[in-house]
Every structure is written in structure tokens, then in C-alpha cells.
Coordinates of C-alpha atoms in Angstrom, one line a residue:
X1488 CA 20.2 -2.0 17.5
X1489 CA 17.6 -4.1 16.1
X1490 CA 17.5 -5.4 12.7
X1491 CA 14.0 -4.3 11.9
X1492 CA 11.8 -1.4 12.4
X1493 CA 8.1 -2.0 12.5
X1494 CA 6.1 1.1 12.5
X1495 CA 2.4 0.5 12.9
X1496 CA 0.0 3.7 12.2
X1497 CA -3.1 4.1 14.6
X1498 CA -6.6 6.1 13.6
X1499 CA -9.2 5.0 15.2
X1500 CA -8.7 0.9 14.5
X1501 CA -9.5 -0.2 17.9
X1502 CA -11.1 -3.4 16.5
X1503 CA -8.3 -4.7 14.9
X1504 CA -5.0 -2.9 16.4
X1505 CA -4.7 -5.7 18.6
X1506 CA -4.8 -8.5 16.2
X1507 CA -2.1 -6.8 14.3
X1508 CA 0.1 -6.2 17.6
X1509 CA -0.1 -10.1 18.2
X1510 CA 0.9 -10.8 14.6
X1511 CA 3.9 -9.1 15.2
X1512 CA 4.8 -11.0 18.7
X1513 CA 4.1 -14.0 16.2
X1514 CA 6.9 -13.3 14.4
X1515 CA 9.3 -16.5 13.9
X1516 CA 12.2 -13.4 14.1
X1517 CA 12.4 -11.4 16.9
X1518 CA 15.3 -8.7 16.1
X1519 CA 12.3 -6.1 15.5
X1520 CA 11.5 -2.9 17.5
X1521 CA 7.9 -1.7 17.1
X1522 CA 7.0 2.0 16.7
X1523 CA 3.2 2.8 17.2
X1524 CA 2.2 6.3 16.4
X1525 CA -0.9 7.2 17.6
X1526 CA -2.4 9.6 14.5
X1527 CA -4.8 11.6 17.0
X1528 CA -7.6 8.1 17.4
X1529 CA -10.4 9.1 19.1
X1530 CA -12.2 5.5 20.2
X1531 CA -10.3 3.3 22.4
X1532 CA -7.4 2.3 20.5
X1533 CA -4.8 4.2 22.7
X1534 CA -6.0 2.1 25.7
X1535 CA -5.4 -1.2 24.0
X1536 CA -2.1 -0.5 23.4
X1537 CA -0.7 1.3 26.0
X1538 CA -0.6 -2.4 27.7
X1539 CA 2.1 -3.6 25.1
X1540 CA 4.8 -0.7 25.9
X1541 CA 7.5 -2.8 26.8
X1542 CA 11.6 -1.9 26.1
X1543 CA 10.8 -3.0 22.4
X1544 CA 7.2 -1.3 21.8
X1545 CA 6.6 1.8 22.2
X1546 CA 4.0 4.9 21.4
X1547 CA 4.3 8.2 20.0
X1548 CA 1.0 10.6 20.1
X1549 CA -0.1 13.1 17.6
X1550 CA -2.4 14.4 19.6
X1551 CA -4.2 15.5 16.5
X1552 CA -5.1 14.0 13.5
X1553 CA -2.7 15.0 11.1
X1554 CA -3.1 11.9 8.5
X1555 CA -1.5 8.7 7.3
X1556 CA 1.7 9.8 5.9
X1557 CA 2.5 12.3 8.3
X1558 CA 2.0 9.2 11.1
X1559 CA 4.5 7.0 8.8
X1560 CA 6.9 9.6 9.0
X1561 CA 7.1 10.3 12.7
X1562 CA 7.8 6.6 12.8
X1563 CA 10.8 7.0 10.2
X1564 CA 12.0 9.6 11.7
X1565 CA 11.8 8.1 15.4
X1566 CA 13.0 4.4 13.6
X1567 CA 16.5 3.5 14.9
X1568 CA 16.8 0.1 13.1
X1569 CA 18.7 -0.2 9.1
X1570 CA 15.4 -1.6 7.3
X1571 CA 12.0 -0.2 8.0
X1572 CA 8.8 -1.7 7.8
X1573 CA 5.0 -0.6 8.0
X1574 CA 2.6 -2.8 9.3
X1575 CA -1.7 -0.9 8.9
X1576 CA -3.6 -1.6 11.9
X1577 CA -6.2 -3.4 10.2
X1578 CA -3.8 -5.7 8.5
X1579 CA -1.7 -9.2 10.0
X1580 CA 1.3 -10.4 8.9
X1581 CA 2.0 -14.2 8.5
X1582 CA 4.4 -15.5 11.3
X1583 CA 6.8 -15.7 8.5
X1584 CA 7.0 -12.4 7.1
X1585 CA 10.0 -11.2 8.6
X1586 CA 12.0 -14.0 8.2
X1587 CA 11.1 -14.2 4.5
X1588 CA 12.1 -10.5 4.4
X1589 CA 15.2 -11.2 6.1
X1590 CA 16.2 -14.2 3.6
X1591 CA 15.7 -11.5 0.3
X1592 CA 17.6 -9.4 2.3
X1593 CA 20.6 -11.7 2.6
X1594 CA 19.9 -13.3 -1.0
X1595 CA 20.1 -10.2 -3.3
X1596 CA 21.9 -7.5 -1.1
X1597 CA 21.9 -5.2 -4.2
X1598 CA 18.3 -4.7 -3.4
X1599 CA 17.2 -1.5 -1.3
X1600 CA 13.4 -3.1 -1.2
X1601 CA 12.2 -6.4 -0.1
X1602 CA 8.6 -7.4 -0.6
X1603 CA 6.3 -10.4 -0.1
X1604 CA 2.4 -11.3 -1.7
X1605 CA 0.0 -11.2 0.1
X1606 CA -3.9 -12.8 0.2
X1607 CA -7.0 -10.7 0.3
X1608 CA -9.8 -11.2 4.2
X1609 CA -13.4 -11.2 2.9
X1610 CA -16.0 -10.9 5.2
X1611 CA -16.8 -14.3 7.0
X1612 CA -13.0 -14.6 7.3
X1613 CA -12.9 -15.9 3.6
X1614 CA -9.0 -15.8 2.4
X1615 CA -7.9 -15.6 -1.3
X1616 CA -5.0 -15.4 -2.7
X1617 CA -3.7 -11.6 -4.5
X1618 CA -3.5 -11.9 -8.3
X1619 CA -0.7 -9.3 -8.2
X1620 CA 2.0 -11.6 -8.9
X1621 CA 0.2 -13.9 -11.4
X1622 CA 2.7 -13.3 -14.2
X1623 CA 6.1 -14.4 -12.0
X1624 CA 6.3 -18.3 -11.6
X1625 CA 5.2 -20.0 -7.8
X1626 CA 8.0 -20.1 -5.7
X1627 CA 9.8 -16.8 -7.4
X1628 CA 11.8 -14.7 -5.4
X1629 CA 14.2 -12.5 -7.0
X1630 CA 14.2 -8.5 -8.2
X1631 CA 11.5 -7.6 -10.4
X1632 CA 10.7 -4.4 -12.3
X1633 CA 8.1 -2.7 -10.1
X1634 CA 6.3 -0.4 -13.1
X1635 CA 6.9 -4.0 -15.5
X1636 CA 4.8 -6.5 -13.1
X1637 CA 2.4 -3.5 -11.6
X1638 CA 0.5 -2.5 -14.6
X1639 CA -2.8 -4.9 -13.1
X1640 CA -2.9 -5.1 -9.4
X1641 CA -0.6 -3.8 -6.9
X1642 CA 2.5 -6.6 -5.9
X1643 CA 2.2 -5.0 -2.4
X1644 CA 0.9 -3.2 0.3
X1645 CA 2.3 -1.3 2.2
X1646 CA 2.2 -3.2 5.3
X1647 CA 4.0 -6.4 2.8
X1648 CA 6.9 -4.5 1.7
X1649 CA 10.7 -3.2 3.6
X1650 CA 12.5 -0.2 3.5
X1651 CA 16.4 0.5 3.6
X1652 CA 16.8 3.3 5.4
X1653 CA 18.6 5.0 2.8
X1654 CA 15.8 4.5 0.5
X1655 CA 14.0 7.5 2.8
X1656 CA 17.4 9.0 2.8
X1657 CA 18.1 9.5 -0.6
X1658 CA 14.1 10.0 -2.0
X1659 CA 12.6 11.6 0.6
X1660 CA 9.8 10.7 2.8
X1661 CA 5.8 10.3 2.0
X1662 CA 4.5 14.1 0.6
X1663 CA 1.7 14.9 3.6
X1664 CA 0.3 17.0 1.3
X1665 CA -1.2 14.0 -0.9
X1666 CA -4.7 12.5 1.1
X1667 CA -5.2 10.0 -2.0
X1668 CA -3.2 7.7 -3.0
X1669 CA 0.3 8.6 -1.0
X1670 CA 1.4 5.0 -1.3
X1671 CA 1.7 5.8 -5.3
X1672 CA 4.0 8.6 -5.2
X1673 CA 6.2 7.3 -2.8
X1674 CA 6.6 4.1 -4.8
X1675 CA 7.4 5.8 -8.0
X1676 CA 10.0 7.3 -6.1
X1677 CA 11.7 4.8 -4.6
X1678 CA 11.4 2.7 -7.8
X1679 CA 13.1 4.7 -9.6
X1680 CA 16.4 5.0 -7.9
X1681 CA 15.9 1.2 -6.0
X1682 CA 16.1 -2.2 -6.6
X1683 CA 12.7 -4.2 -5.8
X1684 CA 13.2 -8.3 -4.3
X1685 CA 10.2 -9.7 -4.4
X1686 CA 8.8 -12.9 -3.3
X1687 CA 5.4 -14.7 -4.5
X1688 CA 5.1 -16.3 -0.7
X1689 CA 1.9 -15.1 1.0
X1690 CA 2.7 -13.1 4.4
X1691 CA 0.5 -11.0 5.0
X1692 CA -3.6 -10.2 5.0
X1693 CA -5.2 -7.8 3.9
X1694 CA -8.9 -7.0 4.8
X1695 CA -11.1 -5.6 2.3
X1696 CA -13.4 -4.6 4.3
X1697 CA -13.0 -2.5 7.2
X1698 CA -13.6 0.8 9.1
X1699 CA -12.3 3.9 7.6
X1700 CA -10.9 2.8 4.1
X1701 CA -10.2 5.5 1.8
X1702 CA -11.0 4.1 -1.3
X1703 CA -15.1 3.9 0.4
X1704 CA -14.8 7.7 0.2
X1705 CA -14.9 10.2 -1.8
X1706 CA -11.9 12.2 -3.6
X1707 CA -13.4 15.5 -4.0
X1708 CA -12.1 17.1 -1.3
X1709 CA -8.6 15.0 -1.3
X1710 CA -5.3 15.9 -2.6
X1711 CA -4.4 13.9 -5.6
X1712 CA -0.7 12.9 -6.8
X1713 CA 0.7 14.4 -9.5
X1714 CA 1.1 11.6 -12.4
X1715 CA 2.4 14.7 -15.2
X1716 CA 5.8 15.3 -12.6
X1717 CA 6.8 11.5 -13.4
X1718 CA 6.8 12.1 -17.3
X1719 CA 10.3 13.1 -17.1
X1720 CA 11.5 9.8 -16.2
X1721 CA 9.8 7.9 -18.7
X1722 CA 13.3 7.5 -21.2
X1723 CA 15.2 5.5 -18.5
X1724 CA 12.1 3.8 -16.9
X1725 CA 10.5 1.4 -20.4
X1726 CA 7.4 0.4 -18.6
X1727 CA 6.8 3.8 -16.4
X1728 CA 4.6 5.5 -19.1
X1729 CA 2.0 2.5 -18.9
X1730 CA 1.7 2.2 -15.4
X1731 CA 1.5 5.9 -15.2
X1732 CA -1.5 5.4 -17.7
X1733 CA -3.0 2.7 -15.5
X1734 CA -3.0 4.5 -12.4
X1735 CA -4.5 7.3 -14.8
X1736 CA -7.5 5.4 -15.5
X1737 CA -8.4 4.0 -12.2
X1738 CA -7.8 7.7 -11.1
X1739 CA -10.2 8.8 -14.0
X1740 CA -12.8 6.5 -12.8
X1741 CA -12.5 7.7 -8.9
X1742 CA -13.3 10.8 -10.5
X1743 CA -15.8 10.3 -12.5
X1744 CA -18.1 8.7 -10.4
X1745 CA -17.7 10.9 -7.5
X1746 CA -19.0 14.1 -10.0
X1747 CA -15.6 15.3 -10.7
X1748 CA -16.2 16.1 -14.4
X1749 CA -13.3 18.8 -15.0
X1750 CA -10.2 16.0 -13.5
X1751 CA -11.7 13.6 -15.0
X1752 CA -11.3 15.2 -18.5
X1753 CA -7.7 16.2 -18.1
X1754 CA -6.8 13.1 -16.9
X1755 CA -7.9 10.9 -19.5
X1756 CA -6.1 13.5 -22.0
X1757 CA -2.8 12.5 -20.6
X1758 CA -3.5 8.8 -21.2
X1759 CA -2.2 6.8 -24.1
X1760 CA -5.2 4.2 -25.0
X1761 CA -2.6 1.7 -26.7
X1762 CA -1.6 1.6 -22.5
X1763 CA -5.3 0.2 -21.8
X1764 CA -6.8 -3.0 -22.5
X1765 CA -10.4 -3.4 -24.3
X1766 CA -12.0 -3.6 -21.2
X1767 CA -10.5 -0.6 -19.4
X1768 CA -10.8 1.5 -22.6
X1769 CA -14.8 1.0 -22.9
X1770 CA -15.5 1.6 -18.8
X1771 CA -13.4 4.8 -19.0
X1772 CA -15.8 5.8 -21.5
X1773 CA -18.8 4.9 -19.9
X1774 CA -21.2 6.8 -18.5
X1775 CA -21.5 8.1 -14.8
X1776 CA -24.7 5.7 -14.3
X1777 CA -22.9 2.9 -15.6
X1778 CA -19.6 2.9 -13.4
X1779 CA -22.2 4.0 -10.6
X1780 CA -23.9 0.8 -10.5
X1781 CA -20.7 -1.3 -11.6
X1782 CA -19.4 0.3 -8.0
X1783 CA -22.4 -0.9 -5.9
X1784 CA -22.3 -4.1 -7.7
X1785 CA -18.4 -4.5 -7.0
X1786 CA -18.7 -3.5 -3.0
X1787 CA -21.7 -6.2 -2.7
X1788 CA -19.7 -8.5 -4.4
X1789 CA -16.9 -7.8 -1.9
X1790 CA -19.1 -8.6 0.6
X1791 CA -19.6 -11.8 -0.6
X1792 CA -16.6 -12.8 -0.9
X1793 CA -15.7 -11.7 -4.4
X1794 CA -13.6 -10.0 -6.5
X1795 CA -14.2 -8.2 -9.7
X1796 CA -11.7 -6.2 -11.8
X1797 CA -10.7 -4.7 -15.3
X1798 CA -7.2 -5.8 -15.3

């Protein structure tokens, strides 16, 4: 049995797929099976990488679209390996990435997740380090709180972070009735009953601009989490009520600027301000025009190569 499962979901990324596949092969640690399922892509993914099946890689079809986190879940459920790993088809690990997962692992076996940093692919091929981590020191690797060092930008992706089996075991697997933000409610989750080792090494990229993102679309017609559900775990989680209010306001600005005027209002009625900074505070009170053009400013900015936030 091999140490690792990689499970690598496929919808219509037949640009990058490949990239991603030799990342993998890359890998300085080769104890790895790799589970591609195949979420119902209609271009010419499925051609690509029919020519990596081999005893270790192998290809599950959907047929049918059926949507991210049903696709991660046929991979758990088909994973045969104790720690489970998700790699996007868009994204690349660094040829250290397993190893480094492998060495928390071994270093802090009361941990149940592993995770690494990651730096952010602008177009051109322009890398820069994620600010996720800013507040642990360079070098750090150790467990962290997850809702403590999460209240600005996300520590990880989901294709820079590991999975004990048991973690699906014991919490469940990813709800396929969320389309927006799945990642979120599977995290709360697991970092609630789970111990998070984290290292500030960089290995992984992510792209910030390619085909089919999500957060490029609207959430009108998408399935949002349920942030109220969480509440009850606030008295033995200190810092889950202000990450619960940060995800709150990003959520409330989604919202807002896609026309939504109803969520938008209840949300921002469940938030604490005194969770919010200054900035965050004035933009969830700004007008739809305003946070309309702070958008198209943002993704030209992106485009460019940089990076503007409110954290």
C-alpha cells in the first residue's frame, strides 16, 4: 500500500492537467498512488491523460458533471493509501511537497493534518510569495490554530494540505450540496476535531488566473455554506467566532456585488464589527458601485501581476 494518495480532480483543464501530472512524477518521494477522476470534462482533457494510466495512475469517469466535491469524494472513497492528498488541475506542486509533508508527518504524529505555504502564478509566469503565513516566523513548522492564523488569507489550498484518513472517517466527507465555497465547511470541520502541522516552506503554486475559477462567477445561483451551524462550537474554539465573521464579510461582499440584496442583509446581521478591521468595516458598507469598480480594479490588477486585499 502506498503511503500517499493523490487525488487530482479533472473539469475541463486540458491546458494545464498535464503540467500538474508531471509535478507529481517530480516528486523527490515516490510512495504515492494517483487517483484522477474525471468530473464529466468535455475538451480534451481525458485524452491527455489516458496516456499516464500506469499500475500507480489511474482514472475514474463521472460521465457527468456532477461538481468539485462530489469528484473529491469518489477519490476518497476509491483512495487506498493512510494520508490523502488533493492536488487541482490547474495547480503544481514543488518537487518537495511530499517529502515536506512526510517530515510533519513523522515530526508531530499527534497531528491528523499536514500543510505547506504556498506562492501565488500571475500572468507572465510572475511568482509571489502567499501572505497567509506572515504572522508565524520563516522556517516554522509546527501545529498551529487553523481559525487563530486564518482570520487574513487562507494558510492553504486545498491542493497544499494532507489528510489522515480518519479525518474523513470521523467528520465526514465534502457536503455536494454546497457549489460555493466547499473548501470552508470541510475545513471547519476537520479543524475542529484535528490537529493542523503546518509549515511556512513554499510547495506548491497556485495560479490566479485560469479557466473556470469560481470566484470569476457569480453566486446567485450557488449553494452557500451555512456559517450560523458553526455557532455552537464557538465556547471550545476562542478564535472560531472571528474567522466565522471574516468569512462572513467576504461572503457579504460576494453578495453584494452580484445584486444579492436580501443575503447580503442577513449576513452582515450575524457579524460582530469588533471581528473586522477599519478597512473591512467601511467596504462592507459601501455601496454596490463602489465594490463594483474596486472588483474590476482588483482583476486588472491581477493581471498585472498584483495583489490587493482588505486584510
Amino acid at each position: 500500500m502506498a503511503l500517499f494518495s493523490i487525488i487530482i480532480p479533472l473539469y475541463n483543464k486540458e491546458r494545464y492537467v498535464e503540467n500538474a501530472i508531471k509535478s507529481i512524477l517530480k516528486q523527490t518521494i515516490t510512495d504515492y498512488e494517483i487517483i484522477i477522476v474525471d468530473d464529466g470534462s468535455t475538451d480534451g482533457g481525458k485524452e491527455i491523460i489516458s496516456k499516464y494510466v500506469s499500475d500507480k495512475i489511474s482514472i475514474i469517469d463521472h460521465y457527468k458533471n456532477r461538481g468539485l466535491s462530489a469528484a473529491r469524494n469518489t477519490g476518497i472513497k476509491n483512495a487506498t493509501s493512510d494520508y490523502i492528498t488533493f492536488l487541482d488541475a490547474d495547480d503544481l506542486w514543488h518537487p518537495n511537497f511530499l517529502q515536506t509533508v512526510k517530515n510533519l508527518i513523522s515530526s508531530h504524529p499527534e497531528a491528523h493534518i499536514f500543510a505547506t505555504n504556498f506562492d501565488e502564478v500571475y500572468p507572465k509566469t510572475k511568482h509571489k510569495p502567499h501572505n497567509g503565513s506572515e504572522n508565524l516566523p520563516s522556517g516554522f513548522n509546527g501545529i498551529i490554530d487553523f481559525f487563530k492564523i486564518n482570520l487574513k488569507q487562507g494558510i492553504y489550498t486545498p491542493s497544499s494540505v494532507c489528510w489522515h484518513k480518519s479525518v474523513f472517517e470521523t467528520v465526514g466527507h465534502y457536503d455536494e450540496k454546497i457549489t460555493f465555497s466547499e473548501d470552508l465547511d470541510f475545513n471547519i470541520r476537520a479543524n475542529l476535531n484535528f490537529k493542523l502541522a503546518y509549515s511556512t516552506s513554499i510547495q506548491m503554486s497556485y495560479f490566479m488566473e485560469t479557466d473556470n475559477q469560481i470566484t470569476r462567477s457569480s453566486i446567485l445561483t450557488k449553494t452557500l455554506p451555512d456559517y450560523d451551524q458553526y455557532e455552537k462550537y464557538c465556547s471550545t474554539a476562542p478564535y472560531l467566532k472571528k474567522y466565522l465573521d471574516f468569512e462572513r464579510y467576504v461572503l457579504a461582499k460576494h453578495l453584494k456585488v452580484d445584486g444579492d440584496k436580501i443575503k447580503h442583509k442577513l449576513i452582515i446581521r450575524s457579524i460582530d464589527l469588533k471581528n473586522l478591521n477599519y478597512k473591512q468595516i467601511i467596504l462592507l458598507k459601501s455601496p454596490f458601485f463602489l465594490l463594483h469598480c474596486i472588483k474590476k480594479t482588483k482583476d486588472f490588477l491581477i493581471r498585472k501581476g498584483i495583489k490587493l486585499t482588505s486584510y
